[in-house]
Amino acid sequence: MTTSSHLDYDYDFVPPPDAPVFTPTMEEFKDSLAYFEKIRVIGEQYGICKIKPPDEWQPPFAVDVDKLRFTPRIQRLNELEAHTRIKLNFLDQVAKFWELQGSSLKIPIVEKRALDLFTLKKYVNKEGGLEFVNTEKRWGKVAAELGFNPLNSTKIGNLLKTHYERILYPLDVFEKEEGKKIKDEINIEEEISPKKEEGGRKGRMGASRMQHVEDDSKSFSKELARLQFFGAGPKLPGMPDNKSMKEKTRGVKLNFEYDPLAKYMCQNCGKGDAEEQMLLCDGCDDSYHTFCLMPPLAEIPQGDWRCPKCVLAEVSKPMEAFGFEQAQKEYTLQSFGEMADQFKSDYFNMPVHLIPMSLVEREYWRILDNIDEDVMVEYGADLHTMDHGSGFPTHGSKHLSADDLVYADSEWNLNNLPVVPNSILKQIDMDISGMKVPWLYVGMCFSTFCWHVEDHWTPSINFLHWGEPKTWYGIPAKYAEKAEAVMRESAKELFQSQPDLLHHIVTTMNPNVLQAHGVPVYRMDQYAGEFIITFPRGYHAGFNHGYNLAEAVNFAPPDWLEIGRKCVEHYSLMRRFCVFCHDELVCKMATHPESLTLQVAAICYKDMLTMVETEKVHRRALLEGGIKEAEREAFELLPEDERQCAICKTTCFISALTTINGRDDQEIVCLRHFSRMDVDPSNLILRYRYTLDELATLLQGLKVRAESYETWTSKVRAALEAKGEDRMEFVDLKKMYTEARDHKYPESELLEALQLTVEEADKCQMVAQQLCNNQGKVRTRLGADAKYRLTVEELQLFANQLETLPAKVSGHEGVTDLLDNVAKFQQQAARLLERDIVEVEEIEKCLEAGELLEIDLQEVNQLRAKSDQLTWLEEVKEFVEDPSEVTVEASKQLEAAGMSLQPHPNVERGLAKLKGLRLTLEGWEEKAAACLSAIPKLGLMEVERLVAEGESLSTALPTLEKLTEACRKAREWWARAEALQKPENYPYLDTLEALVGRGRPLPIRLDPLNQLETQVASARAWRERTARVFLKKNSHYNLLEVLSPRYEFDKDKKKKKRSNEDLSVRHPIFQGLSAVQLSDPQEIVNAFKQAEQNELVSMRDLRDKNLATERAEGNCMLDCELCREQFQPGSVPLPRTGPHKSRDRPNSLRDIKFLCPACLRSRRPRLETILSLLVSLQKLTVRLPEGEALQCLTERAMAWQDRARTVLATPELSAALAKLSISRGERGDGEDQEDETSDSDGDGPSSPRKRLGGEPGLVLTLAARTIVQLEDLMMEGDLLEVSLDEVAHIWRILQATPGRRDKKYPELDQLEAELVAAREERKKEKIKKRMQMTEQGSAEERERKKLRKKKKEEARRAEIAAADSDDDCSASSPKCRRPTGKQVHWVQCDRCELWYHLFCIGLKPHNIKEDEDFNCKNCVGKHGSTKRLPGKKPKQVERSESGSDMDTD
């Protein structure tokens, strides 16, 4: 492959001048053939031209690039150019000659370049031959003509002489001698051969001529057979000759039948001597002396040797027809593009986009003219779009969008152009690939299309879809024959072996060579998105600058028919096959003349007339020549090869000659060959498709169609010039216009005038009919629109226009009547407008009559204005007289309507009245709006007065309805409030809250509302105070549940924490009571009594169930004293036991009473605290469910306390208490010295305030009945949410009984140590797990997890602390110090009712006196007095470890 080092930038190629470029407008671009006709006169002068479509015409590329696969043709560039191929053929001949002589040819190098042997021989022959050049010593001149340095011509001339004599002269001598021998043999044969008589030639029709034709057709068919797949040849090649080709021969052997020794004799001298110098041919075994050969051989050749006869036979073989061979590799568009870009980039050694086009063009022709360059490219040419798809969108394309439809229907779509209405190819039924159906061309750099004209000399169009440009060269049609002559003369050797070489599109020639011989050549660069047009018989060629894809097709405008007939005659002379039958095409169009356009019919008539006249002449010659037989033949039904002329290869259709009673496959000939045929006419028969009469009929049909235009024009001119009553009816005139369109008459000024007349008459008739139809009918939507109406002046002009139209239209009389009605209306309207007093009905009646005229009348507008004024004044009168139902908006609308009327005194007065009324309404609306948003709110009486004022103005005021509704709700609320304030009514809190909630949003001041809000606030304050006394922090029980008997004993059921304010859900005790029962206190008490009994029964069942469960004796378990359920020490909080160093701290669980969290629901205050709450409750005027529950709880607690004291007062239990008291008395001296450090967050009454102890081993022996009675009594006491000393006394007694004394309890220190160890173990496991996660996770993730765990741990600790601690000390400065110890003393402020640790406020129990009030620091600062009121005890209590409230003493 040639590389960049071979580039000759000084190669002298002069680009031809450019062909014209046309840029049509979008309007011109619509009709493709019309635009071709417009530019044809200019384009034919150049042979080619370029069309640049409008910028907005951008067709999409429709080929499926992924599925397109093709096999390109291989092109060797130095074989394409005619002169270069001649040189290559000559070199092949010289090399073959020396190869047969036993030597190999080596091309000499002279002046560092290969010697051009062909040119050397050419110039030597030009100078007179070798002998003359040697004699005249002209080798220097030959060297100069070959382009060598003239200063060194003598030396170079001697080298050329040596090389010529060594290489070329033996071939010259051989050809000269063998040619002389052949000529002598021919002369001898002619002398001894007898002459044949003339009659012997009449065996078949024109035997010798037919034999010559057969030889030519055989040679021609051989070329086609080779080129139909590999060459670019014609679109529909003829049938290849299947006869065997001549076998290659290596010489003619002699017949040794009579003389066996003859083969050992020299074939030149006939002697057999000098055997050592005898050569034996390796081809035919003939013998020759070396000195008998011409030229003689000096020595025996080393390799194979052929005799002169074998050499002559081999060298004289005709050259095989040249064509492009097919590549072996199949490409996709992508792979071919990659290959093409790589080739170009490597060849020029620079990026593809930087290579100038001028360099590519100059290098292209340099390669073609250089025999040493061996550049091979590939060209994907002639790809059928039926197989690979078209680049233009079609209706069969996939994913066709609405925008693509425009291009699918465009005439410039190459799939549509051959079949547009005015195209001749449209009349051909079959799809001719490449001619009627487009071909695709995928090119690369240097890929070539050689000089050729299109089949049947049709024009062609090529569109470059995308890629790099193409360069085209074109020759005008009038220089086509001269171009062919120049090519034949310049390349005689090629045309001698291939006379039809130009038909195969495999040979090109440098444009500069053609220009030098007087043939004008023009060039054009085609870029993507541009069309190239080639004109009829315009030779064109070109090459590609790089990777691109183009699409091409032929088309045939009407004026091509004449050129097409000349082409068929030329094909007949050249004996070339036709792609389609021209006569058949013309006859087919003649059979359907009505389907042809006028232009096509006229041109077809002219062409067919020529055809018919020629046919008449030929048939007359047959008749005169003696041919009598004839029969009809449907040539269109015969295969193509059976209806081709045996002489000229033309496809026959009108008629043909053949022999009588011949075979089915017999040959036929055209009628034109009859005069030169040497055949007996009696053996011939005429086969015809149409008779002459039938042809005349067809011709007449075309004539009528072509001349119908003249008849039509005369009628139209007469119709357009007619006046008055001679005018034609509009219907008839319109028929003439329709005829022109149906018959596709050409565009002309007459047709345009007729079109304008028809359009104008049509509009006038439509307007006239519309005007007539509207008379007396209801107005249409169109008629109601004033912009579509005519004025009186326009109506008069329209009537005059109807008189002057060239046609009579219907509705003319109606227009005249309309003018009369308009005049009558104008008179009546003038009378009404002059009167001051007139009825609206009368005006409306006249107005309706005027509007029905559908004419733009000034009187109509004046009447309408007066009617609107009268109507508005009536509305204002009704509005002012009865404004009860009007609003401000209605007043504004009516006022705006008045402002739009024409000025009039009555209208102005009405507007003044409306404005006054509107201002009054707006003033009331402002007062009402201020009332709704007033702060403070207005009283009910004031609002009602405002409402009465608004009702007197209008009942439809928007704000009036709001105020009326507010007054109604306020009265209802007031009545309800007064009813609830009566002494006999004692409402619940939720009833009052609902009433207060309804009263607050009302925009009216309600006097009882403040009193009700005070009552509600007092009740809520009491409930919150009670909740602080009873409820633990974060407790999931509400206050009512704690105060009421238990109703749920399912400990597995998780209870959600409910807010204390969530009182909308009634307690189950109250849910079964009606409204009447709820108002009866006795019913409430009974419901509580029943709930208490149910609680006792359920608790006993639960205790029995838990006791029946298998007890874990071996394990350390906590037993709940109430429900008897066992718990793991780690699963529930342990009871507080005080500091480790305290002397009163118990050592074992035996000394601690344990109640589980489910049984210990509240703080369990002392009874004295509850009594103070009940005193506050009595002051409230509102019923509270919690208050009633607290009363029932107190009564129940006091009843139980009485029973317990009675039981404890028995002798047996008194003695037991005495023993315990003695034990206590022994330790009593140190009690007063105890520090107030005990924790108040106990878990229940497990540790009484007073430590009832005894000797550690003290055992009380009681009766079994007494123990059972005490157990049952203690169970009832534990159910109470009240701290009572009697419960602790009973528990201490029971703990001293043998049954409990014998029970083993773990040591507290050991248990706590085990729990601490377990916690540490779990902590270590967590740390270990955290370390593992640290190794796996990122630092950021570890921080997030650590933070989440920390928050979770703090929340858990807060929950445990809340569960373990019920401390709510209100000390703030300093903050609560959370005292711990066995006993913690509390005191309550009598003003703010907050609780404080005595330790936190710096007091001791003896500082608090029961007969004086206690005020905290905050209350003292606010009220400025610390005086205690006599007669009141301070609320000073002491809480034990269990959280129970007890007296200090």
Short mmCIF file of C-alpha atoms in Angstrom, two decimals, residues 1023-1252:
data_model
loop_
_atom_site.label_atom_id
_atom_site.label_comp_id
_atom_site.label_asym_id
_atom_site.label_seq_id
_atom_site.Cartn_x
_atom_site.Cartn_y
_atom_site.Cartn_z
CA ARG A 1023 -57.49 17.10 90.04
CA GLU A 1024 -53.88 18.00 89.31
CA ARG A 1025 -53.12 18.35 93.02
CA THR A 1026 -54.69 14.99 93.73
CA ALA A 1027 -52.74 13.46 90.87
CA ARG A 1028 -49.46 14.75 92.34
CA VAL A 1029 -50.38 13.18 95.65
CA PHE A 1030 -51.30 9.80 94.23
CA LEU A 1031 -49.59 9.23 90.89
CA LYS A 1032 -46.01 8.19 90.40
CA LYS A 1033 -43.91 9.87 87.79
CA ASN A 1034 -44.35 8.41 84.31
CA SER A 1035 -47.12 6.19 85.59
CA HIS A 1036 -49.22 4.49 82.92
CA TYR A 1037 -52.28 4.78 85.15
CA ASN A 1038 -54.47 7.83 85.24
CA LEU A 1039 -55.87 9.21 88.47
CA LEU A 1040 -59.33 7.66 88.10
CA GLU A 1041 -57.84 4.20 87.58
CA VAL A 1042 -55.70 4.53 90.68
CA LEU A 1043 -58.57 5.71 92.87
CA SER A 1044 -61.01 3.13 91.55
CA PRO A 1045 -60.98 -0.59 92.32
CA ARG A 1046 -58.96 -2.73 89.94
CA TYR A 1047 -60.77 -4.23 86.98
CA GLU A 1048 -57.84 -5.72 85.02
CA PHE A 1049 -55.64 -8.46 86.47
CA ASP A 1050 -53.84 -9.54 83.27
CA LYS A 1051 -50.26 -8.66 84.08
CA ASP A 1052 -49.01 -9.85 80.68
CA LYS A 1053 -51.02 -7.17 78.97
CA LYS A 1054 -48.83 -4.12 78.35
CA LYS A 1055 -50.46 -0.89 79.43
CA LYS A 1056 -49.66 2.35 77.68
CA LYS A 1057 -49.15 5.49 79.63
CA ARG A 1058 -52.11 7.84 79.42
CA SER A 1059 -52.11 11.52 80.07
CA ASN A 1060 -53.93 12.78 83.13
CA GLU A 1061 -55.89 15.08 80.89
CA ASP A 1062 -57.14 12.18 78.77
CA LEU A 1063 -60.47 11.95 80.53
CA SER A 1064 -62.67 11.49 77.51
CA VAL A 1065 -62.57 7.70 78.06
CA ARG A 1066 -64.95 6.90 80.92
CA HIS A 1067 -63.96 4.37 83.56
CA PRO A 1068 -65.63 0.94 83.27
CA ILE A 1069 -67.39 1.62 86.62
CA PHE A 1070 -69.25 4.54 85.07
CA GLN A 1071 -69.79 3.11 81.60
CA GLY A 1072 -72.72 0.98 82.61
CA LEU A 1073 -74.65 3.87 84.20
CA SER A 1074 -77.23 6.00 82.46
CA ALA A 1075 -77.43 9.78 82.68
CA VAL A 1076 -80.10 9.55 85.39
CA GLN A 1077 -78.04 7.11 87.43
CA LEU A 1078 -74.97 9.28 87.12
CA SER A 1079 -76.90 12.17 88.64
CA ASP A 1080 -77.77 10.02 91.71
CA PRO A 1081 -74.84 9.81 94.21
CA GLN A 1082 -76.24 6.64 95.70
CA GLU A 1083 -76.02 4.90 92.36
CA ILE A 1084 -72.38 5.93 92.13
CA VAL A 1085 -71.68 4.50 95.60
CA ASN A 1086 -73.42 1.25 94.72
CA ALA A 1087 -71.36 0.97 91.52
CA PHE A 1088 -68.16 1.41 93.53
CA LYS A 1089 -69.27 -1.14 96.13
CA GLN A 1090 -69.91 -3.65 93.38
CA ALA A 1091 -66.51 -2.91 91.84
CA GLU A 1092 -64.85 -3.44 95.26
CA GLN A 1093 -66.47 -6.85 95.62
CA ASN A 1094 -65.39 -7.80 92.10
CA GLU A 1095 -61.86 -6.69 92.94
CA LEU A 1096 -61.73 -8.87 96.04
CA VAL A 1097 -63.04 -11.90 94.18
CA SER A 1098 -60.62 -11.41 91.27
CA MET A 1099 -57.66 -10.88 93.60
CA ARG A 1100 -58.42 -14.02 95.59
CA ASP A 1101 -58.62 -15.99 92.35
CA LEU A 1102 -55.33 -14.53 91.22
CA ARG A 1103 -53.64 -15.35 94.54
CA ASP A 1104 -54.94 -18.91 94.42
CA LYS A 1105 -53.75 -19.25 90.85
CA ASN A 1106 -50.27 -17.94 91.68
CA LEU A 1107 -50.00 -20.07 94.80
CA ALA A 1108 -51.02 -23.11 92.82
CA THR A 1109 -48.17 -22.45 90.41
CA GLU A 1110 -44.99 -24.41 91.08
CA ARG A 1111 -42.86 -22.33 93.47
CA ALA A 1112 -39.17 -21.90 92.87
CA GLU A 1113 -37.91 -22.69 96.36
CA GLY A 1114 -34.29 -23.19 95.51
CA ASN A 1115 -33.88 -19.93 93.73
CA CYS A 1116 -33.76 -16.50 95.23
CA MET A 1117 -37.20 -15.11 94.33
CA LEU A 1118 -39.25 -12.11 95.47
CA ASP A 1119 -42.85 -12.90 96.59
CA CYS A 1120 -45.44 -10.18 96.12
CA GLU A 1121 -47.48 -9.94 99.36
CA LEU A 1122 -50.65 -9.08 97.43
CA CYS A 1123 -50.85 -11.17 94.25
CA ARG A 1124 -48.45 -13.90 95.50
CA GLU A 1125 -46.54 -13.90 92.18
CA GLN A 1126 -42.83 -14.60 92.24
CA PHE A 1127 -40.24 -12.34 90.54
CA GLN A 1128 -36.58 -12.61 89.77
CA PRO A 1129 -34.63 -9.98 91.74
CA GLY A 1130 -33.24 -8.51 88.54
CA SER A 1131 -36.62 -8.21 86.79
CA VAL A 1132 -38.21 -5.76 89.29
CA PRO A 1133 -36.78 -2.95 91.42
CA LEU A 1134 -35.66 -4.05 94.87
CA PRO A 1135 -37.22 -2.24 97.81
CA ARG A 1136 -35.17 0.59 99.24
CA THR A 1137 -33.27 -0.54 102.32
CA GLY A 1138 -31.35 2.62 103.29
CA PRO A 1139 -27.59 3.16 103.50
CA HIS A 1140 -25.35 0.13 103.94
CA LYS A 1141 -23.87 1.52 107.15
CA SER A 1142 -27.23 2.31 108.73
CA ARG A 1143 -27.86 0.32 111.88
CA ASP A 1144 -31.55 -0.09 110.97
CA ARG A 1145 -30.79 -1.45 107.52
CA PRO A 1146 -32.28 -4.97 107.22
CA ASN A 1147 -29.94 -7.80 106.51
CA SER A 1148 -32.40 -10.10 104.80
CA LEU A 1149 -35.45 -10.01 102.58
CA ARG A 1150 -37.36 -11.27 105.63
CA ASP A 1151 -37.48 -7.73 106.99
CA ILE A 1152 -38.75 -6.18 103.73
CA LYS A 1153 -42.33 -6.23 102.55
CA PHE A 1154 -42.43 -6.52 98.74
CA LEU A 1155 -45.28 -5.48 96.47
CA CYS A 1156 -44.86 -5.89 92.72
CA PRO A 1157 -45.21 -2.82 90.43
CA ALA A 1158 -48.65 -4.04 89.25
CA CYS A 1159 -49.99 -4.18 92.82
CA LEU A 1160 -48.33 -0.95 93.98
CA ARG A 1161 -49.97 1.46 91.52
CA SER A 1162 -49.58 4.78 93.37
CA ARG A 1163 -47.70 6.67 96.04
CA ARG A 1164 -50.31 5.56 98.62
CA PRO A 1165 -50.56 8.76 100.69
CA ARG A 1166 -51.66 8.75 104.27
CA LEU A 1167 -55.30 9.00 105.17
CA GLU A 1168 -54.80 12.44 106.73
CA THR A 1169 -53.59 13.81 103.37
CA ILE A 1170 -56.59 12.35 101.62
CA LEU A 1171 -58.91 13.98 104.15
CA SER A 1172 -57.44 17.39 103.33
CA LEU A 1173 -58.13 16.73 99.65
CA LEU A 1174 -61.72 15.82 100.46
CA VAL A 1175 -62.12 19.09 102.35
CA SER A 1176 -60.99 20.97 99.21
CA LEU A 1177 -63.34 18.85 97.11
CA GLN A 1178 -66.30 19.93 99.14
CA LYS A 1179 -65.65 23.53 98.17
CA LEU A 1180 -66.02 22.80 94.43
CA THR A 1181 -69.33 23.32 92.63
CA VAL A 1182 -68.40 20.80 89.93
CA ARG A 1183 -68.65 17.04 90.02
CA LEU A 1184 -65.50 15.08 89.35
CA PRO A 1185 -65.39 11.29 88.78
CA GLU A 1186 -62.04 11.32 90.59
CA GLY A 1187 -63.61 13.10 93.58
CA GLU A 1188 -66.36 10.52 93.85
CA ALA A 1189 -63.79 7.74 93.50
CA LEU A 1190 -61.65 9.38 96.23
CA GLN A 1191 -64.64 9.59 98.56
CA CYS A 1192 -65.43 5.91 98.05
CA LEU A 1193 -61.76 5.02 98.55
CA THR A 1194 -61.64 7.01 101.79
CA GLU A 1195 -64.80 5.42 103.13
CA ARG A 1196 -63.46 1.99 102.18
CA ALA A 1197 -60.11 2.72 103.87
CA MET A 1198 -61.72 4.00 107.04
CA ALA A 1199 -64.07 1.01 107.17
CA TRP A 1200 -61.12 -1.33 106.77
CA GLN A 1201 -59.17 0.56 109.41
CA ASP A 1202 -62.02 0.11 111.88
CA ARG A 1203 -62.13 -3.63 111.15
CA ALA A 1204 -58.36 -3.92 111.47
CA ARG A 1205 -58.29 -2.14 114.80
CA THR A 1206 -61.06 -4.37 116.07
CA VAL A 1207 -59.11 -7.47 115.09
CA LEU A 1208 -55.85 -6.15 116.51
CA ALA A 1209 -57.59 -5.32 119.78
CA THR A 1210 -58.23 -9.01 120.54
CA PRO A 1211 -56.14 -10.38 123.43
CA GLU A 1212 -54.18 -12.72 121.26
CA LEU A 1213 -53.06 -10.02 118.83
CA SER A 1214 -52.67 -7.38 121.52
CA ALA A 1215 -50.18 -9.70 123.22
CA ALA A 1216 -48.38 -10.16 119.93
CA LEU A 1217 -48.21 -6.42 119.42
CA ALA A 1218 -46.97 -6.00 122.93
CA LYS A 1219 -44.09 -8.35 122.28
CA LEU A 1220 -43.23 -6.44 119.19
CA SER A 1221 -43.64 -3.13 121.01
CA ILE A 1222 -41.34 -4.27 123.81
CA SER A 1223 -38.77 -5.08 121.24
CA ARG A 1224 -39.33 -1.73 119.70
CA GLY A 1225 -39.16 0.07 122.99
CA GLU A 1226 -35.72 -1.32 123.66
CA ARG A 1227 -34.47 0.42 120.58
CA GLY A 1228 -36.68 3.50 120.78
CA ASP A 1229 -34.14 5.79 122.37
CA GLY A 1230 -32.18 6.14 119.22
CA GLU A 1231 -35.02 6.84 116.84
CA ASP A 1232 -35.13 10.56 117.36
CA GLN A 1233 -31.45 10.76 116.47
CA GLU A 1234 -32.00 9.25 113.04
CA ASP A 1235 -30.83 11.38 110.18
CA GLU A 1236 -33.42 12.38 107.63
CA THR A 1237 -31.63 10.54 104.89
CA SER A 1238 -34.10 7.87 103.92
CA ASP A 1239 -35.34 7.70 100.36
CA SER A 1240 -38.96 8.50 99.73
CA ASP A 1241 -39.12 6.33 96.62
CA GLY A 1242 -40.13 3.10 98.26
CA ASP A 1243 -41.91 0.38 96.45
CA GLY A 1244 -44.79 0.06 98.84
CA PRO A 1245 -45.72 -0.26 102.46
CA SER A 1246 -43.09 -2.88 103.02
CA SER A 1247 -41.33 -0.77 105.65
CA PRO A 1248 -43.56 0.99 108.12
CA ARG A 1249 -42.63 4.39 109.28
CA LYS A 1250 -42.07 3.10 112.76
CA ARG A 1251 -39.72 0.19 112.81
CA LEU A 1252 -41.69 -2.56 114.51
#
